[in-house]
Each structure stands twice: as C-alpha cells, then as structure tokens.
C-alpha cells in the first residue's frame, strides 16, 4: 500500500476503536504531545490516541502489532530522557494514558489501592489521605506526572531514603502486551511467590515492553509528626556523617535528606519569586532534612534539635535552622523543588542523574568537581539531590557569558568523564530518570554484555514486532 493510503487505513482503524474525538491529528492539538519537557526532542506522529479503557488499549495494540505501527506510550510527559516523544518519521503513534484516571478501589485495612495508569501522582496522594493513609512517592513534578509514567521510569524523588522507589510501592500490575493481550497481576498481596515476578519486568521499562494500564499500590500509615531543618554542613563528607547520625538517633525516621549547594540557593533566590535565603550566611553545602513519624506524640523537633546540636559539637555543621511552623517548612521545600526551574532559567545545562554507594559520594564529588574546574572553565557545577539514597543530580550550567554552542558541544567529553568516574566507583549512570532516547548509547557503553543480551532477549520475547517505543532504552531491532 502507498504510504498515504496506509495512513488513511490506520486512522480509520484507530477511529473505529476510539471514536473520532480521541484520535488527534491536527497540528495544534497534537503539538504538546510531540515535544519533551526539556525540549531536547521534537517528533512527528501519525496520530495521538487517547483511550479511556483497558479494552481500547488492548484493541489499539493488537491493531498496531498487526500493522507494525510503532507505539509511544505517554503519561504526564514530564520525563527527563525523551522516552515519551515519538521519532520524526511521522509513522509512530503517541498513546496518551491521561483519560484512564480512575482510582478503581482503595482499601485502608489492606493498606492498598488500585489506580489506573493515567492517575496524576498528586491525586493519588490525596486519595490516600482521604482514607487516612499515605502514598509516599513524591516528586517535584507530582502535579502532572502519572502513576503509569512513574512506574515505567521507576521514579525516585524525595522520600526514597525511607519508603523506596516507585517499584517498592507496587503490589501488582495490569499490562497490555504488545500484541494486545492483557496480563493482570492486580492482586493486593504482600506475599506471592508463584513463579517469576513478571510485573517487575515492566517497572523501569519505559514503555518498551508493554503499556501499564493499572497498578495496585501499597499505602503507608499517615505521618502525624514531622520536623524539618535546613543546615549548613562543613562538606559533603559531613553531610554523609550527619545522615548516619540522624538515622541512628531518630530510630530511622529520616524521610528526606537532600543536598543543596550554595549555587542552587543563589539561582533559586535570583530566578524564582518568593524563594528566600534560609540561613543568614553563605555556605558551600547545605542539607534539607526531614524526620516523620506516624505517632502524633513523637517530639521530632526535640529529637532533631538534639541530633543537630551533637553534630554541631562534633564539627559537622556550620549553622542550622529548624522550621518553626508549616510556613517555614514549605519555604525550605519550595527552595529545593525550584532548583530544576531555576537551572532552566539560568540557561543551557547538562544533566547527570547518577547514583553511588553513599560512602563514595564525597570522593566522587571532590574528583569530578576538580576535573570540571580544570577542563571546563565555561561550566558552573550545580550538584544537588537525594543524598539520603545516594542519588546526585550532578548537573552543570553554562557560565554566564559563555558561548552556549561551545558549551553544548562539550557535552560528550564531559558526560563520558563523569560517567566513567561513576562507573569506576561502583555507581549508576541512570539513578531515577531512566534511559529514554537520551542515554541509549550510554547504556551500551556501561552495561555488561550479558545484561544487554538478556534485555534484548526479553524485548524480542515480549515485543517480537518491535512496536513498543522503538529506539528507547535499547536500539531499535
Ligand atoms: P512520561 O514522561 O510521559 O513518560 C516517561 C516514560 O514512561 C516514557 O518512556 C513513556 O513511554 C513511558 N510511559 C509513560 N506512561 C506509561 C504507561 N502507562 N505504560 C508504559 N509506559 C509508559 N523523576 C524522579 O524520579 N525523581 C524526581 O525527583 C523527579 N523530579 C522531577 C521534577 C520536575 C520539575 C520534573 C519536570 C520532572 C521530575 N522527574 C523526577 C522526572 C519525571 O517526572 C519522572 O520521570 C516521572 O516518573 C515521569 O512520569 P510521566 O507520567 O510524566 O511519564
Ligand atoms: C529533582 O530531584 C529532579 O529535582 C530533577 O529529579 C533533577 O533537573 C534535574 O536534574
Ligand atoms: Zn531527583
């Protein structure tokens, strides 16, 4: 069939399954789905498909499997690696899950809920609070990212030190396979060892193995006491020592522990309205830490104050501010969560989402910073992140006045050096943002050959026609 006729046949097939309104083809309507939030990639698509039931997803995938049309699943489109953007062939379809946004059930006794893939993360947090429970996954993008996207990227965020990543919140999954069959492991059991753990394969698969249509998720007791502090630490090693001290002395109540450099305070206070300097002085490194407990009577302020006073006596800290009320706590968090936006407003940046064993962080930061200062004078290091779980966003911005083209041209050399060092220290080149399109070559460079071989075997077993998010994570087959 000539391409134009094939396109017409495909569109007629999609309209038969979804009705006209849920098949977007107009440029104006499709545009937001065709570019990633960092604007690294812009693609084209045959159509943007907006199903509202699992049966529709199943029929769409069966159709695409038969016609070999590439399918790019898309949630909130907040991903960092271009995983939800189609290529520029115009032959792929974007499958947007946003209309599948029902909480199917919620069970406070079993501490669980079943939610469709298109549920916005913040709405799930609210749904849990309404039955006096807590859904702990929390990211700066929680107002627009979706649980299907969170599971498909195995998102991390601000509470991992206590509650783990998206994978750790999962009890079961409903997945539409590439050929349209529906695999349902939507049980709500904590214990189930009946053969291979199939659901795990789809977590972090970035839409390359199937479409997540619903998930059954764990809930936790609702935090009823909390204490939050913004502290200046002597250096990165002191931050790691403080983390250990807090974990030990608080009965493991640390829920967030974020490293924030002075440059991030400078950028957020300059670019983002309402962000204020939390401490009187300027310090190279700060930490935002939070303790939480489900026991309202726990005096966490006293616990945190006493630990910080010990840390001060031990020479780990230079200054500290304990949030006195919810307004101050929100101000500390506003600063932290504004760092990505402030970085963007400052100009071009290169991002390295790396994880290391926590004890190796001081060495990594020292060696990588020294190398960047010596070899990339046009770069300003903006390294921050979830040190409580070993994940650093080791980002660099172009220095003001630097030639942006030359800066971006240095990306490969810089990235390879940073990733080589991470690799040599037993770390990961993709901690929480995934591989997407951005890091396909990096995965090939660092993953052991046997791991790549097994990944390719799994891909071809589950998606023999190679229609699921082609060219993401692994090179297209
Ligand atoms: P999308 O961007 O739409 O898609 C991401 C990938 O998942 C794509 O490969 C897509 O094809 C696939 N996908 C989406 N839905 C499905 C589905 N239902 N089935 C199969 N595949 C699917 N990430 C963190 O981990 N931690 C953070 O702290 C964090 N903070 C952020 C802060 C900001 C301001 C922003 C903009 C982003 C942040 N992110 C963070 C990145 C991003 O929000 C996460 O990766 C998030 O999990 C992506 O969800 P999404 O619904 O937007 O997915
Ligand atoms: C965060 O922790 C996000 O704020 C974004 O993961 C990190 O922009 C980044 O590099
Ligand atoms: Zn992060």
XYZ file of N, CA, C and O and ligand atoms in Angstrom, residues 37 72-80 82-85 97 117-118 138-142 144-158 165 205-208 210-213 336-337 340-341 344 386 391 393 432-433 436 468-469 472, ligand 1:
293
model
N 9.570 17.657 27.824
C 9.536 18.858 28.671
C 10.870 19.608 28.706
O 10.888 20.811 28.918
N 4.236 4.892 21.064
C 4.995 5.591 22.111
C 4.044 5.926 23.255
O 3.239 6.857 23.142
N 4.087 5.162 24.359
C 3.202 5.489 25.478
C 3.614 6.830 26.094
O 4.797 7.164 26.132
N 2.613 7.570 26.528
C 2.927 8.853 27.166
C 2.023 9.063 28.377
O 0.814 8.877 28.301
N 2.648 9.439 29.488
C 1.884 9.784 30.691
C 1.784 11.296 30.784
O 1.225 11.966 29.909
N 2.375 11.863 31.831
C 2.326 13.318 32.025
C 3.332 14.074 31.181
O 3.381 15.304 31.217
N 4.177 13.350 30.452
C 5.223 13.948 29.607
C 6.163 14.841 30.413
O 6.568 15.903 29.945
N 6.507 14.390 31.619
C 7.462 15.154 32.445
C 8.838 14.490 32.465
O 9.722 14.933 33.187
N 9.007 13.406 31.708
C 10.251 12.631 31.757
C 11.460 13.438 31.300
O 11.325 14.399 30.536
N 12.635 13.015 31.764
C 13.858 13.770 31.512
C 14.689 13.247 30.350
O 15.684 13.849 30.000
N 13.501 11.970 27.126
C 12.882 11.899 25.793
C 12.178 10.593 25.519
O 11.874 10.286 24.357
N 11.870 9.810 26.579
C 11.256 8.491 26.380
C 9.841 8.544 25.836
O 9.363 7.590 25.221
N 9.125 9.655 26.051
C 7.706 9.711 25.663
C 7.493 10.491 24.366
O 6.363 10.784 24.010
N 8.587 10.816 23.670
C 8.473 11.601 22.433
C 8.683 10.688 21.224
O 9.640 9.908 21.203
N -2.127 8.223 28.066
C -2.936 7.485 29.048
C -3.797 8.397 29.922
O -4.513 7.923 30.798
N -3.489 3.856 35.101
C -2.166 4.413 34.768
C -2.156 5.927 34.644
O -1.168 6.579 34.963
N -3.287 6.505 34.182
C -3.292 7.949 33.937
C -3.581 8.792 35.162
O -3.717 10.019 35.045
N 6.906 10.885 46.019
C 6.774 12.346 45.942
C 7.885 12.920 45.060
O 9.070 12.705 45.321
N 7.490 13.647 44.012
C 8.463 14.258 43.077
C 8.052 15.702 42.825
O 6.868 16.035 42.924
N 9.002 16.517 42.379
C 8.689 17.908 42.044
C 7.616 18.019 40.969
O 6.904 19.017 40.891
N 7.470 16.989 40.139
C 6.502 17.019 39.034
C 5.169 16.371 39.403
O 4.364 16.065 38.526
N 4.923 16.160 40.699
C 3.768 15.328 41.086
C 2.411 15.903 40.668
O 1.432 15.173 40.585
N 1.705 16.850 37.708
C 1.384 16.473 36.330
C 1.868 15.083 35.911
O 1.321 14.522 34.953
N 2.841 14.504 36.591
C 3.258 13.154 36.172
C 2.183 12.141 36.579
O 1.359 12.405 37.448
N 2.183 10.982 35.915
C 1.133 9.973 36.149
C 1.749 8.694 36.704
O 2.916 8.380 36.412
N 0.933 7.937 37.421
C 1.474 6.742 38.069
C 2.026 5.742 37.037
O 3.034 5.076 37.285
N 1.410 5.673 35.849
C 1.936 4.771 34.809
C 3.335 5.202 34.391
O 4.228 4.361 34.191
N 3.543 6.515 34.267
C 4.868 7.048 33.938
C 5.843 6.843 35.091
O 7.015 6.506 34.888
N 5.354 7.021 36.317
C 6.226 6.819 37.488
C 6.734 5.382 37.554
O 7.916 5.133 37.817
N 5.834 4.440 37.305
C 6.253 3.030 37.358
C 7.140 2.693 36.161
O 8.119 1.961 36.282
N 6.802 3.273 35.010
C 7.576 2.949 33.801
C 8.990 3.519 33.857
O 9.878 3.035 33.158
N 9.190 4.575 34.658
C 10.554 5.110 34.836
C 11.150 4.646 36.163
O 12.286 4.996 36.479
N 10.380 3.920 36.954
C 10.765 3.599 38.342
C 11.247 4.869 39.038
O 12.398 4.971 39.491
N 10.350 5.841 39.138
C 10.709 7.156 39.686
C 11.151 7.055 41.141
O 10.750 6.151 41.875
N 11.975 8.009 41.521
C 12.506 8.046 42.900
C 11.903 9.226 43.652
O 10.806 9.160 44.150
N 12.678 10.325 43.703
C 12.148 11.535 44.328
C 12.617 11.741 45.748
O 13.721 11.323 46.128
N 11.735 12.350 46.547
C 12.160 12.980 47.796
C 12.045 12.096 49.034
O 12.535 12.460 50.100
N 11.684 3.390 46.012
C 11.304 3.983 44.718
C 9.904 3.500 44.309
O 9.247 2.784 45.052
N 10.756 -0.084 32.501
C 10.947 -0.496 31.097
C 10.650 0.640 30.126
O 10.850 0.503 28.919
N 10.149 1.749 30.620
C 9.924 2.961 29.822
C 9.074 2.687 28.570
O 9.347 3.204 27.483
N 8.059 1.850 28.744
C 7.111 1.611 27.663
C 7.652 0.764 26.528
O 7.022 0.684 25.470
N 8.784 0.086 26.724
C 9.359 -0.703 25.631
C 8.869 -2.150 25.623
O 9.168 -2.893 24.684
N 5.458 -3.042 26.969
C 4.001 -3.108 27.030
C 3.491 -1.811 27.629
O 4.282 -0.936 27.982
N 2.168 -1.701 27.717
C 1.577 -0.479 28.283
C 0.997 -0.809 29.654
O 0.145 -1.694 29.771
N 1.460 -0.123 30.671
C 0.869 -0.284 32.009
C -0.490 0.403 31.973
O -0.585 1.588 31.621
N -1.558 -0.350 32.314
C -2.892 0.271 32.295
C -3.427 0.505 33.703
O -4.273 1.376 33.898
N 14.083 23.938 47.550
C 14.598 22.680 46.971
C 13.910 22.315 45.659
O 14.554 21.966 44.678
N 12.576 22.432 45.652
C 11.855 21.965 44.470
C 11.944 22.931 43.300
O 11.588 22.588 42.179
N 15.335 22.741 39.690
C 15.321 22.466 38.238
C 14.829 23.659 37.425
O 15.405 23.983 36.374
N 13.787 24.348 37.900
C 13.251 25.502 37.144
C 14.281 26.630 37.100
O 14.479 27.271 36.055
N 16.948 25.910 34.646
C 16.484 26.108 33.273
C 16.517 27.598 32.924
O 16.959 27.991 31.849
N 19.306 13.753 46.054
C 18.762 12.873 47.084
C 19.888 12.056 47.734
O 19.959 10.837 47.585
N 21.706 9.345 45.414
C 21.438 9.876 44.061
C 21.765 11.369 44.000
O 21.198 12.165 44.722
N 22.110 14.755 41.397
C 21.935 15.370 40.085
C 23.181 16.224 39.861
O 23.241 17.375 40.315
N 17.416 7.647 38.521
C 15.953 7.698 38.647
C 15.255 8.241 37.409
O 14.043 8.171 37.319
N 15.981 8.790 36.453
C 15.311 9.401 35.299
C 15.218 8.468 34.103
O 14.555 8.792 33.124
N 15.505 6.323 28.295
C 14.775 7.003 27.225
C 15.518 6.927 25.912
O 16.047 5.876 25.526
N 6.870 -1.533 20.422
C 6.747 -0.771 21.668
C 7.914 0.198 21.848
O 9.050 -0.197 22.050
N 7.583 1.464 21.762
C 8.533 2.555 21.978
C 9.893 2.274 21.314
O 10.943 2.250 21.992
N 13.933 3.332 22.183
C 14.119 3.816 23.543
C 14.738 2.685 24.376
O 14.462 1.512 24.130
P 6.252 10.400 30.746
O 7.278 11.469 30.735
O 5.022 10.640 29.985
O 6.911 9.032 30.238
C 8.116 8.546 30.779
C 8.422 7.163 30.165
O 7.459 6.208 30.595
C 8.361 7.145 28.642
O 9.310 6.237 28.170
C 6.961 6.644 28.330
O 6.900 5.979 27.078
C 6.729 5.679 29.479
N 5.333 5.571 29.919
C 4.543 6.547 30.421
N 3.361 6.034 30.796
C 3.390 4.716 30.508
C 2.472 3.639 30.660
N 1.270 3.818 31.218
N 2.849 2.408 30.259
C 4.072 2.199 29.709
N 4.984 3.176 29.545
C 4.640 4.416 29.948
N 11.862 11.962 38.471
C 12.285 11.296 39.573
O 12.463 10.079 39.513
N 12.528 11.949 40.749
C 12.326 13.278 40.888
O 12.571 13.830 41.949
C 11.833 13.996 39.756
N 11.594 15.312 39.846
C 11.148 15.997 38.751
C 10.905 17.349 38.868
C 10.458 18.069 37.771
C 10.190 19.547 37.917
C 10.250 17.418 36.512
C 9.763 18.163 35.316
C 10.496 16.064 36.391
C 10.948 15.328 37.505
N 11.196 13.963 37.442
C 11.628 13.282 38.542
C 11.076 13.258 36.146
C 9.653 12.734 35.807
O 8.654 13.498 36.447
C 9.532 11.263 36.163
O 10.380 10.506 35.337
C 8.109 10.701 36.065
O 8.079 9.424 36.641
C 7.588 10.631 34.612
O 6.195 10.410 34.646
P 5.281 10.867 33.418
O 3.886 10.403 33.701
O 5.447 12.294 33.141
O 5.894 9.985 32.251
